[in-house]
Coordinates of C-alpha atoms and ligand atoms in Angstrom, one line a residue:
X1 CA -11.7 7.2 -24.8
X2 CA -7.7 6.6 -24.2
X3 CA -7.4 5.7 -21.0
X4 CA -10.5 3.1 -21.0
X5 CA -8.6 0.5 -22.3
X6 CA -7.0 -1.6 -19.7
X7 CA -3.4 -1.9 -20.2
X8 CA -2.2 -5.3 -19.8
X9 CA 1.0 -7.4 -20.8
X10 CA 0.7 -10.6 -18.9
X11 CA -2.2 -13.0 -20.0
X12 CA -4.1 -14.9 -17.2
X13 CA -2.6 -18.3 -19.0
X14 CA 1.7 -16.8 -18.5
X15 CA 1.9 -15.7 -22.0
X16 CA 3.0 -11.6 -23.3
X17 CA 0.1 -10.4 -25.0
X18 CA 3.5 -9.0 -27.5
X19 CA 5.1 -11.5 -28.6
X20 CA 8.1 -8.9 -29.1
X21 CA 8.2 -7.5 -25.6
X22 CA 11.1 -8.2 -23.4
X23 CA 11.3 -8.8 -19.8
X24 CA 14.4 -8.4 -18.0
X25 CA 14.7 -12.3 -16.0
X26 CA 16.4 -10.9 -13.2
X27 CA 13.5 -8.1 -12.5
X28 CA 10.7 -10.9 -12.8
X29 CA 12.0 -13.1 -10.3
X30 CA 12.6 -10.4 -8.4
X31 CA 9.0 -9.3 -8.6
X32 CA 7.9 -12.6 -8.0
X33 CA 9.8 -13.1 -4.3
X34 CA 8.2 -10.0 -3.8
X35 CA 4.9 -10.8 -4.6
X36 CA 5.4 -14.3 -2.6
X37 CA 6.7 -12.3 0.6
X38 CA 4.1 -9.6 0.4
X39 CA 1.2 -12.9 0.1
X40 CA 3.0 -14.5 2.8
X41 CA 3.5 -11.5 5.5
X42 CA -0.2 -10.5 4.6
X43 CA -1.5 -14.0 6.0
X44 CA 0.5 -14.3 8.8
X45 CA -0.7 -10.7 10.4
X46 CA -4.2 -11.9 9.4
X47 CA -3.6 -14.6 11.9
X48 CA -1.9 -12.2 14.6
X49 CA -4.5 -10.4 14.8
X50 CA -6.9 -13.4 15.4
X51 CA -4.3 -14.3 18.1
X52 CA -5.2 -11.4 19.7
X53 CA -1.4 -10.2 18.8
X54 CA -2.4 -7.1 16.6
X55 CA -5.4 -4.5 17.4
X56 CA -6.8 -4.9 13.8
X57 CA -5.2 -5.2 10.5
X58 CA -6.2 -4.0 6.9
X59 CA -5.2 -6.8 3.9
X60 CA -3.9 -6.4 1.0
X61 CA -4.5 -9.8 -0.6
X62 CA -5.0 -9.2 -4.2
X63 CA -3.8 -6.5 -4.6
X64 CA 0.4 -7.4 -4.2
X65 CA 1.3 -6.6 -7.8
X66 CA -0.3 -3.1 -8.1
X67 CA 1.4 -2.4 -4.7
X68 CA 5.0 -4.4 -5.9
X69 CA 4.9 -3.5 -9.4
X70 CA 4.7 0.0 -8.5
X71 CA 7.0 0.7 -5.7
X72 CA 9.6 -0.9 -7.8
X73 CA 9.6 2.0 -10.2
X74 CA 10.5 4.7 -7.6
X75 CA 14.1 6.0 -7.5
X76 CA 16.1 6.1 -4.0
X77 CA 15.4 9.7 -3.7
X78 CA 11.5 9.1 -4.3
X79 CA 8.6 10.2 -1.8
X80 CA 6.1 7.4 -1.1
X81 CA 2.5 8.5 0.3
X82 CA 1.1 5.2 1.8
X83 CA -2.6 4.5 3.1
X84 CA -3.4 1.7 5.6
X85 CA -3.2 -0.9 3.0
X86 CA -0.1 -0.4 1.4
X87 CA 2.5 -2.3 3.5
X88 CA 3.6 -4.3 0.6
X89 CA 4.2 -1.1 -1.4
X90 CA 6.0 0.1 1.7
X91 CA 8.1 -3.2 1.6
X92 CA 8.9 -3.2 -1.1
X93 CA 10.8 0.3 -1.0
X94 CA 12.1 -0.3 2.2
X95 CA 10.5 0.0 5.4
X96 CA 11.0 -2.3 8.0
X97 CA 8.5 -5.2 8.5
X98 CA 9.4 -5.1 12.1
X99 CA 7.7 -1.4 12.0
X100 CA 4.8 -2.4 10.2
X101 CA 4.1 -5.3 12.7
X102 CA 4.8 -2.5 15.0
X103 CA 2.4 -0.1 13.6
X104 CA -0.6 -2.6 13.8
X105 CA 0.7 -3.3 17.8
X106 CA -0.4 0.4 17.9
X107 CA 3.2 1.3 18.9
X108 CA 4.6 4.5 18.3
X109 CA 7.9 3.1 16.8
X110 CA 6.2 1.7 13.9
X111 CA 5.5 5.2 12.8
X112 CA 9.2 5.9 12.3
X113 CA 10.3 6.2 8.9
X114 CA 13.9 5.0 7.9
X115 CA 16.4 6.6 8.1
X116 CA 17.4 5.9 4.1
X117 CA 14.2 6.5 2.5
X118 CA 11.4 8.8 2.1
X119 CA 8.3 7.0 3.2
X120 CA 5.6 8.6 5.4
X121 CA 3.8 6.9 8.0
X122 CA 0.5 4.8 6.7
X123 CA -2.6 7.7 6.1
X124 CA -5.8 6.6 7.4
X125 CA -8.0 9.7 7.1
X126 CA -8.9 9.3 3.5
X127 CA -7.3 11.0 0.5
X128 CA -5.7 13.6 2.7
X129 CA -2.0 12.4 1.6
X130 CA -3.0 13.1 -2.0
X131 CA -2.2 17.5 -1.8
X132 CA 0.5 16.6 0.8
X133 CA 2.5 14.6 -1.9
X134 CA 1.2 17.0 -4.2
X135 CA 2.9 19.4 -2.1
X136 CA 5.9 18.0 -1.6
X137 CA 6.3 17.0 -5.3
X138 CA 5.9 20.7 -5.9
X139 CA 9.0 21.6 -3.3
X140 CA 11.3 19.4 -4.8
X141 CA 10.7 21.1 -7.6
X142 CA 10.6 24.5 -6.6
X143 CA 14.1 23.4 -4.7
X144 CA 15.7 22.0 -8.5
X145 CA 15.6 18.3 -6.7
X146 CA 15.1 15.4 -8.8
X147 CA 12.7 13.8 -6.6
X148 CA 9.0 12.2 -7.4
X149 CA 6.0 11.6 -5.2
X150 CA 4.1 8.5 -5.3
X151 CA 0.0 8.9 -3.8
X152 CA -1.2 5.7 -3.2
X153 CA -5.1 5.8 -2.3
X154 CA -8.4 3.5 -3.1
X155 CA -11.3 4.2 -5.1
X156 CA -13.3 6.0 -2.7
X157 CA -10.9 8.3 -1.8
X158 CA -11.6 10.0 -5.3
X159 CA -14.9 11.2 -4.0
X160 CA -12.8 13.1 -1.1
X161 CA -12.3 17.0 -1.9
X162 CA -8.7 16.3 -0.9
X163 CA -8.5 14.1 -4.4
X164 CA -9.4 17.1 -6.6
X165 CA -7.8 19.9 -4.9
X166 CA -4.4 17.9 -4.7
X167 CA -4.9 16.9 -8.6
X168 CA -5.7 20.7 -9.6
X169 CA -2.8 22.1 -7.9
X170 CA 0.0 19.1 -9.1
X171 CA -1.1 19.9 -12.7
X172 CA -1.6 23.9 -12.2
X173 CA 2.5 23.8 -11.3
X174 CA 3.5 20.5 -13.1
X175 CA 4.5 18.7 -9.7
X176 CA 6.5 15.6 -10.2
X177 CA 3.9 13.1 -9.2
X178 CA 1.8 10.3 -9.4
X179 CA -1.4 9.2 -8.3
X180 CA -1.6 5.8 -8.1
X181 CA -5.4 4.8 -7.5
X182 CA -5.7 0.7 -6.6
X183 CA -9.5 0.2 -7.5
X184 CA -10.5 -2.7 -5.6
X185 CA -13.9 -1.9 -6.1
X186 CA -15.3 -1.1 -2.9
X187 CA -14.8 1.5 -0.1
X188 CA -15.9 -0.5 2.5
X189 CA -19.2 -1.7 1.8
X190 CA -19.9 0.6 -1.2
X191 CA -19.2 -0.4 -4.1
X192 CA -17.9 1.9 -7.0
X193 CA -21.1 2.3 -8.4
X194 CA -22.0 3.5 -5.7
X195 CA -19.3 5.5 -5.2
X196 CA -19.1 7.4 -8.4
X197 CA -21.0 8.3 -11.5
X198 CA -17.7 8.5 -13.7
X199 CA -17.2 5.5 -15.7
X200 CA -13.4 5.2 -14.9
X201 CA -11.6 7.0 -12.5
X202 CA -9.2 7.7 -14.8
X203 CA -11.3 10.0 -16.9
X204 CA -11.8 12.1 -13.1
X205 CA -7.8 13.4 -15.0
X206 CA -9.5 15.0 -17.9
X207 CA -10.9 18.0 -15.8
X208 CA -7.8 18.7 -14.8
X209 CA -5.8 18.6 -18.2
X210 CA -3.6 15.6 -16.4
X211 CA -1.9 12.4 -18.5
X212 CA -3.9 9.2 -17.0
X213 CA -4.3 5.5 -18.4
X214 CA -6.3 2.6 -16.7
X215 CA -4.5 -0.5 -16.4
X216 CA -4.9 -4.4 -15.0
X217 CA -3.6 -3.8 -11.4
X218 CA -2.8 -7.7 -11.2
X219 CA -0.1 -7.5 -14.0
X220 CA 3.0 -6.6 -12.4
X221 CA 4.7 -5.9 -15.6
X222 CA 2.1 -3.5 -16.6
X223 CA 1.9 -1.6 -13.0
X224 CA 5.6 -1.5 -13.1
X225 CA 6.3 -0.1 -16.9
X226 CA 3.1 2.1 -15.9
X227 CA 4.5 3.7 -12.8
X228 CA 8.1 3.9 -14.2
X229 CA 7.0 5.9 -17.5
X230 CA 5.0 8.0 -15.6
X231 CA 7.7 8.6 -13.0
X232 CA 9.9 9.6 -15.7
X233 CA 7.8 11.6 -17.6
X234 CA 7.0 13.4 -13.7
X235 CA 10.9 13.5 -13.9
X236 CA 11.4 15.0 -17.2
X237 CA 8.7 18.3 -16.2
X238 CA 5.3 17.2 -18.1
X239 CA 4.1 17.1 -15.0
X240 CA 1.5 14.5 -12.9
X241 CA -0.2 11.2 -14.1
X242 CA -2.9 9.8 -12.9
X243 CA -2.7 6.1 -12.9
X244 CA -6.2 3.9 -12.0
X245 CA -4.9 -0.1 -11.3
X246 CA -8.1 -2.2 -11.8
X247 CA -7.9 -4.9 -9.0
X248 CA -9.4 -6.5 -6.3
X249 CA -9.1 -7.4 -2.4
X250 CA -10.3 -11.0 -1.7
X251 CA -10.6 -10.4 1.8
X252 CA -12.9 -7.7 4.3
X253 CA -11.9 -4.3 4.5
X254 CA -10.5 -4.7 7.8
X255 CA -10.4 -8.0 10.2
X256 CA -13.3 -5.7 11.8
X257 CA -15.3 -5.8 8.6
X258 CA -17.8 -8.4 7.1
X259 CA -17.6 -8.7 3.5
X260 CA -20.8 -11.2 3.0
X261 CA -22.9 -8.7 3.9
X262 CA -22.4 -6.5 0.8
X263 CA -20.7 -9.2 -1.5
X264 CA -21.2 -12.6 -2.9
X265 CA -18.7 -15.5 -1.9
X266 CA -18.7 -16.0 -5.7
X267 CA -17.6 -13.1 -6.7
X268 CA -14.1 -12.6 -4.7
X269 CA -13.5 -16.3 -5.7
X270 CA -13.9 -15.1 -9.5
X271 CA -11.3 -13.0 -9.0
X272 CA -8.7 -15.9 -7.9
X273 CA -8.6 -17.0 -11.8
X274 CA -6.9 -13.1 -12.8
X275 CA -4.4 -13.6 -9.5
X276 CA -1.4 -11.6 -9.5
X277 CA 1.1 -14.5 -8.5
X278 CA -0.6 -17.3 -10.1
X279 CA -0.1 -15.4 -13.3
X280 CA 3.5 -14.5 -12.7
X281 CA 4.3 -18.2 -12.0
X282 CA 2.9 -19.4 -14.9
X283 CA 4.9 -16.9 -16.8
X284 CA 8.0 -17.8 -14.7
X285 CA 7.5 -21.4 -15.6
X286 CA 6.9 -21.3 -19.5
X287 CA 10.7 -19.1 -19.3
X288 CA 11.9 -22.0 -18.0
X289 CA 12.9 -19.4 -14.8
X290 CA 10.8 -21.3 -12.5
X291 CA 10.6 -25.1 -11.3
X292 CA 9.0 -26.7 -8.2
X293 CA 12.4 -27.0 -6.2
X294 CA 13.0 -23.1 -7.0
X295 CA 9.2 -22.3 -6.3
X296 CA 9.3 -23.8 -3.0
X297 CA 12.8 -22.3 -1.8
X298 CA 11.2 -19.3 -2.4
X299 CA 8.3 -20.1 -0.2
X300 CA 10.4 -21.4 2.5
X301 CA 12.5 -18.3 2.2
X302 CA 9.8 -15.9 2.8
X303 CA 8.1 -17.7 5.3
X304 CA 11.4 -17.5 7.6
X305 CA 11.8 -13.5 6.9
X306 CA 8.7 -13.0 7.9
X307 CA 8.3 -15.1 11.2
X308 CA 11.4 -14.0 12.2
X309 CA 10.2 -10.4 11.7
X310 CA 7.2 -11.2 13.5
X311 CA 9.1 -13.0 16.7
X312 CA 11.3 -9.7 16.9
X313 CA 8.1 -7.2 16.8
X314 CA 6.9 -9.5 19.6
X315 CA 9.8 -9.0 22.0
X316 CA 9.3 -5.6 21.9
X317 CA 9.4 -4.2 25.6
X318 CA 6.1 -2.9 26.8
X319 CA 5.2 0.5 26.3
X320 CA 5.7 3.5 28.7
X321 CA 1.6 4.7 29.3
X322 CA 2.8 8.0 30.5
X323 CA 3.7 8.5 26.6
X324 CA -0.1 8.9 25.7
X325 CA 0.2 12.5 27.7
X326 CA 3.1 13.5 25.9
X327 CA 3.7 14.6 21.8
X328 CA 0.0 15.9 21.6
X329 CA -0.8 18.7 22.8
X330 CA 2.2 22.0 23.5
X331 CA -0.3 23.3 26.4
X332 CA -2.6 21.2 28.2
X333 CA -5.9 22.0 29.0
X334 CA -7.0 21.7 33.0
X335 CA -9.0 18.2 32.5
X336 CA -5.8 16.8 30.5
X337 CA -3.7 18.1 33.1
X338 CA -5.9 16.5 35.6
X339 CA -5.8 12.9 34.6
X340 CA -2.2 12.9 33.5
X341 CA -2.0 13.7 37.9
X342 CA -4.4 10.7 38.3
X343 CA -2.5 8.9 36.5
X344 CA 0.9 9.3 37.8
X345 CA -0.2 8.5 41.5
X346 CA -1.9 5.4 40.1
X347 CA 1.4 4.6 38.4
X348 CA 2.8 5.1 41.9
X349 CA 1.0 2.9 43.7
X350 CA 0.9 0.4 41.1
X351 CA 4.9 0.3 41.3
X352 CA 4.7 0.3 45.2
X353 CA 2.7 -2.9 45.7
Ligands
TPP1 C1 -11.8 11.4 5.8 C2 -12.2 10.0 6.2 N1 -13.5 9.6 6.0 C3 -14.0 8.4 6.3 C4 -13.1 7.5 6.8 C5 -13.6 6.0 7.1 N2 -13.0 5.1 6.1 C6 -12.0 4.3 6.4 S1 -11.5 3.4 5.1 C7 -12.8 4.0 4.1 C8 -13.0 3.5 2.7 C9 -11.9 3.9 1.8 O1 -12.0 3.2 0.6 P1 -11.0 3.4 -0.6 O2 -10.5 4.8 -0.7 O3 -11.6 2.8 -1.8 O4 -9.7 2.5 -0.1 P2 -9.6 0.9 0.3 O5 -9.9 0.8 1.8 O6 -10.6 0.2 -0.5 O7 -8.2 0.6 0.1 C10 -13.5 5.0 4.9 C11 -14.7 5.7 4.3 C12 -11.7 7.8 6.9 N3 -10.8 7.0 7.4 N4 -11.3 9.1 6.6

């Protein structure tokens, strides 16, 4: 079948499985401080949140070049459908990594999207962004725009009814979109066996008459060309593709999760031979492109964006409880109404001693 070969044109060892493919030098190193940031920021909220800084976090480690590669496709005008573990697709198109920091503080002005760009907040309920960008890929559209939706979602979320019923409709009306599936494998604990009796998740495209292709979701220059042709075909009216990016997340599926309970040691460190940056450096290096002075600027670099990004998300002010009542619900019921009261007198006499 088509779409069961993996597409792939970076080799583990830095070499273009063509020989006569080019790759623009400015967009790989590009990619790669990307890649190194993304690595970088992921570690660091790791460690926040085992300071006790963050609430929880969800990683991304592993996965940087299906989320990178990806996001650098989109066009200004582009709609971006994030989960939970897509900040560095989110980065990458330009959300604030003070407002991601913020988002895992639990604070409401992490939620805010910029003012420049079309990125929704982080989904968590599973699968339910996939008809929304449908949706919205179907009003731009109906509205002559020349805007695209990108879905991000895992695995699992193709066993949601939200996958299907958002896949039907985009390619019932030709929607400019694309579902971008990262397959790490699990959801969870449960892996994709599991999970689904379909061999790929790319063949779940076929029922629905939709363009789809399976590729190495650690090859940035394969999730890139991937995402941009299927962008442009989204652009040009043949309607939705359905992109699966085999890869892998090294780490639990949240800093509240316990991955040796369902998964060998031996298996995520298996998966640090096909890594995403590794492979891009040793690419980098045979061009000639990359060198250890170079390499380590870019290191240093990152590392200062990101703790000063960090050190500015910590100096927010504190929050104002009274929000929680607030935004909700347009008419609250008696119990609601009840401890909002309780909770402005204790507020009182908290201020008052
Ligand atoms: C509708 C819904 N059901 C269940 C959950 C609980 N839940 C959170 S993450 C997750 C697994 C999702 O796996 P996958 O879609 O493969 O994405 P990944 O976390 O691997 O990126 C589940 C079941 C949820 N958030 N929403």
């Amino acid at each position: 079948m088509e779409q069961q070969r993996l597409f792939q044109i970076l080799e583990l060892d830095g070499t273009l499985r063509d020989d006569n493919m080019v790759i623009n030098e400015k967009l790989a190193m590009e990619m790669y401080k990307l890649l190194v940031l993304n690595r970088i920021f992921d570690r660091k909220l790791v460690n926040m949140q085992r300071k006790g800084q963050i609430g929880t976090y969800a990683s991304f480690e592993g996965q940087e070049a299906s989320q990178v590669g990806s996001a650098m496709a989109l066009l200004e005008q582009d709609w971006m459908f994030p989960t939970y573990r897509d900040h560095a697709a989110m980065l990458t198109f330009g959300y604030e990594m003070v407002k991601i920091i913020w988002y895992w503080m639990g604070r409401i002005e992490g939620c805010i999207p910029p003012n420049n760009r079309n990125i929704l907040p982080p989904y968590v309920p599973i699968a339910t962004q996939i008809p929304q960008a449908a949706g919205a890929a179907w009003a731009s559209k109906y509205k002559n725009e020349s805007a695209c939706s990108l879905a991000y979602f895992g695995d699992g979320a193709t066993s949601e009814g939200d996958f299907h019923e958002g896949l039907n409709m985009a390619s019932v009306f030709k929607a400019p979109v694309v579902f971008f599936c990262q397959n790490n494998g699990y959801a969870i604990s449960v892996p994709l066996s599991r999970q689904t009796a379909s061999e790929t998740i790319a063949q779940k495209a076929i029922a629905y008459d939709m363009n789809s292709i399976r590729i190495d979701g650690n090859d940035v220059f394969a999730v890139y060309v991937t995402t941009k042709n299927a962008l442009e075909a989204a652009r040009s009216g043949k309607g939705p593709t359905l992109i699966e990016a085999v890869t892998y997340r090294y780490g639990p599926h949240t800093t509240a999760d316990d991955p040796s309970r369902y998964r060998s040691s031996e298996e995520s460190e298996s998966w640090r031979s096909r890594d995403p940056i590794l492979r891009l450096e040793a690419y980098l290096r045979r061009q000639g492109l990359l060198d250890q002075d170079t390499e380590e600027k870019i290191h240093r670099e990152a590392d200062r964006l990101v703790n000063d990004g960090i050190q500015y998300a910590l100096n927010i002010p504190k929050p104002d409880p009274t929000i929680m009542f607030k935004n909700v619900l347009s008419e609250k019921p008696w119990n609601i109404q009840e401890q909002e009261s309780n909770f402005n007198s204790f507020m009182e006499r908290y201020h008052h001693q």
